[in-house]
RNA sequence: GGGCGGAUAGCUCAGCUGGGAGAGCGCAGCCCUUACAAGGCUGAGGUCGCAGGUUCGAUCCCUGCUCCGCCUACCA
């Protein structure tokens, strides 16, 4: 039944490389767990044996996850650590549970992020990307990708991520580029992609347009400048745009300015006058400022809309470089912010400034380089996402996509319902080039699946649109482009829709919504059945972890210091739903200690297996302690499964932690030692060995998704079935394994042991002293205390006499466990005055409880309206408290007598 | 401006459908007991943000308030 050959082979091989105390075999195991060598050993072995690979032709039920592709620029940070750990836990759990499991990995080309990095590099060499030219820049970008793209992959492997590397994808590999082109062309054919002259968010540093989502808001101090504007005065924070004004706007119901609406005013300005038409528009807030706004359709999104509604001309005075254009007259060529200062000075000189107020407001900045975004009108490519959003909303409403936690659903609806056209062209080089060609002869536009060399209509020469697509366009196709779409591949048929998307809530709109839209549109089925949005990792001060802020301990260092398993377990244990998590080294250290605890528990088992014959064990009935630990294990198994099913990773981690440490180690191992070291019969020892092995082996399987390395290491040394723990079955609660009787009886035994230890502690009796204790068991405890007599004696360090007719001897302390009493002989070991004080305190506490319960039970409405079992429970508690109280009073009296 | 979330032990946080307040770390005392001092045993410590309401009963549900976060937005 045991098969240890494979593990031993690997262990031998790795030992030559990594020097460690953790030798294979059971004879000599280090008393501290050394993770480094263990971790290095197993991953390559798992991979080489193909355990990570999914099989499209398998008859098993599929379970699939598309890994949110990290950027090729990336190094593993805490956020990756968390998200990848959670995905790996689900993947490993489902794989063990018999699913045909695919976790598909990959990386993202991250066009704008790569541009920022490369342009910074070039700047250091005193060059610009234009100096290089497009082709050379792309060569360099590919080089960068080849060099740094592997980093994150290596780090994922170190984390233990059990992805199917044979299916690894990159958003710009040939297959995915094909998917992108197909998607673009189809949307064009469906009339959902179009070009438009529209006001866009322009980053003058990146020299590209940005989508609304790529603009971040930053609070800045500014001046609110009140300008005299002909017959009116109005306030603005952007006086430099006055040069581009083509209108004034007021609210339609604003009586103050009604007489002006429709007029064209010649307003005195810097160079002579400017001509503006006054319009009435709902967008104006009559209560803000003076209730009049200047309309600059060329440089403000609101003004652009107003201008469109009223036919005001667009006048562009700021260029793509952030400098004033020729249309700005004497300011031409000047930086936009410099112009702002100058124009205010100039207007002051001309007496055009009424007054200036300080003003704090939010300005839009580029999410990559933080440059203030300039709204500009230009021709861009758009997706009309409204109809796609409708189907995506429906998918969630009908429950075909379930978002966890629930709260995010509302955010999803809100964004989707108010969605605006998606600007998808970017004036960048690194990315998927827009598959559109312009005929230089007749000016026609052609969107094509294949590259065009000449105009399909007139045969004239064509040039391709120079722009590339928003990175998120390809990301939005990820769940099906990675599986071979648009071809109908076996992978696509088997693994789509994916089972769950695990990601952070900050890319809900960027990514999750886009996938939901594009997935439902192209595949006519949801891209994922569940979306689990996990928390965001922050540092101890609550700051978002970010390398640029330098507030992060490098997760790779932490993994090295405490071990990958401890790192993973910490992240899982902190991943509660709802609140962001703060990482702290103390916590990781705690779980490192947990790994060590498990290691040492295993050491105890492994070093006591001599003579173990599994087949014989089944002929011996389990003891009370054995029934108890088996029952607790079954409860833990059910609990972990249930929590994982609901994505409650922290609860799952806590359940397995509590079981291993506080039930298995703290109690059962101590009890089992008696059967190992001082067994009454060989059968008793053999049975204990059997219980230890099976319980530990099951616990390891239960823990494996969280701590893959240490569990494999120990499992291989234990008797086991199969080649690797990672393909062994995930534990299921065995039918009939929960013994309510055993749990209740062991509960009493444990309470008795704690009570005796308590007396020892309270009375400062040295741990080495063996106490003499007499137990008068209550009727329901007779059997338990008989059965577990030796356990009680050993764990409480007492000589025990169980006697149903026992009377309390003189000079004894009393402890009450339900209907049972235990008398501990105090002769010569106790300070009776202190004991008296303690008793007095406890009597007071008991009286308080009694008064509280009596008050509760005396209220008629409680007795009549509360559920019967609640009332009954309170009655029992009251009776119990009265008993305790009386016993304590008796004890106090007894001590008085004894002291006199 | 709109939306969402949080306020529970010294610290960091659990507490899922209302019915005896929990964990980890830290702290105090005792112990190197032949798996583990990265450990064991025992213990102290909480008006569950404030004020109302619903209920027999509220940390949990409702209302208001205070203080923190986060997301989102075309108040120039």
mmCIF file of C-alpha atoms (C1' of nucleotides) in Angstrom, chain A residues 593-594 597-598 600-601 604 625 628-629 656-673 692 695 746 750 753-754 757 791 794-796, chain B residues 23-25 33 35-36 39-42:
data_model
loop_
_atom_site.group_PDB
_atom_site.id
_atom_site.type_symbol
_atom_site.label_atom_id
_atom_site.label_comp_id
_atom_site.label_asym_id
_atom_site.label_seq_id
_atom_site.Cartn_x
_atom_site.Cartn_y
_atom_site.Cartn_z
ATOM 1 C CA UNK A 593 5.862 28.653 13.625
ATOM 2 C CA UNK A 594 2.782 26.765 12.544
ATOM 3 C CA UNK A 597 4.719 22.827 14.697
ATOM 4 C CA UNK A 598 3.420 20.591 11.954
ATOM 5 C CA UNK A 600 7.599 18.490 14.734
ATOM 6 C CA UNK A 601 4.270 16.772 15.152
ATOM 7 C CA UNK A 604 6.845 12.555 16.639
ATOM 8 C CA UNK A 625 -9.382 9.621 22.368
ATOM 9 C CA UNK A 628 -12.586 11.991 19.441
ATOM 10 C CA UNK A 629 -9.725 13.068 17.168
ATOM 11 C CA UNK A 656 -7.277 23.802 9.587
ATOM 12 C CA UNK A 657 -4.904 25.772 11.821
ATOM 13 C CA UNK A 658 -7.077 25.303 14.900
ATOM 14 C CA UNK A 659 -7.441 21.611 14.236
ATOM 15 C CA UNK A 660 -3.774 20.896 13.648
ATOM 16 C CA UNK A 661 -2.399 22.966 16.469
ATOM 17 C CA UNK A 662 -4.987 23.072 19.176
ATOM 18 C CA UNK A 663 -6.681 19.729 18.783
ATOM 19 C CA UNK A 664 -4.229 17.389 17.121
ATOM 20 C CA UNK A 665 -1.009 18.706 18.678
ATOM 21 C CA UNK A 666 -2.173 20.126 21.977
ATOM 22 C CA UNK A 667 -4.417 17.249 22.918
ATOM 23 C CA UNK A 668 -4.337 14.150 20.815
ATOM 24 C CA UNK A 669 -0.573 13.830 20.439
ATOM 25 C CA UNK A 670 -0.194 14.126 24.182
ATOM 26 C CA UNK A 671 -2.783 11.422 24.699
ATOM 27 C CA UNK A 672 -1.300 9.200 22.027
ATOM 28 C CA UNK A 673 2.106 9.257 23.669
ATOM 29 C CA UNK A 692 -1.689 9.030 14.166
ATOM 30 C CA UNK A 695 -5.209 11.549 10.973
ATOM 31 C CA UNK A 746 -13.705 13.904 25.671
ATOM 32 C CA UNK A 750 -10.507 17.832 28.814
ATOM 33 C CA UNK A 753 -7.780 18.100 33.036
ATOM 34 C CA UNK A 754 -7.968 21.856 32.619
ATOM 35 C CA UNK A 757 -4.221 22.293 35.898
ATOM 36 C CA UNK A 791 -4.938 10.219 30.052
ATOM 37 C CA UNK A 794 -0.775 11.921 32.558
ATOM 38 C CA UNK A 795 -1.974 15.260 31.229
ATOM 39 C CA UNK A 796 -2.949 16.666 34.612
ATOM 40 C "C1'" A B 23 -8.141 34.478 17.133
ATOM 41 C "C1'" G B 24 -3.075 35.847 16.236
ATOM 42 C "C1'" C B 25 0.590 38.880 18.190
ATOM 43 C "C1'" U B 33 8.007 17.362 30.815
ATOM 44 C "C1'" A B 35 7.941 16.179 18.566
ATOM 45 C "C1'" C B 36 8.586 21.298 18.932
ATOM 46 C "C1'" G B 39 7.610 25.270 22.545
ATOM 47 C "C1'" G B 40 4.100 23.810 26.956
ATOM 48 C "C1'" C B 41 0.576 25.079 30.897
ATOM 49 C "C1'" U B 42 -2.247 28.897 33.366
#
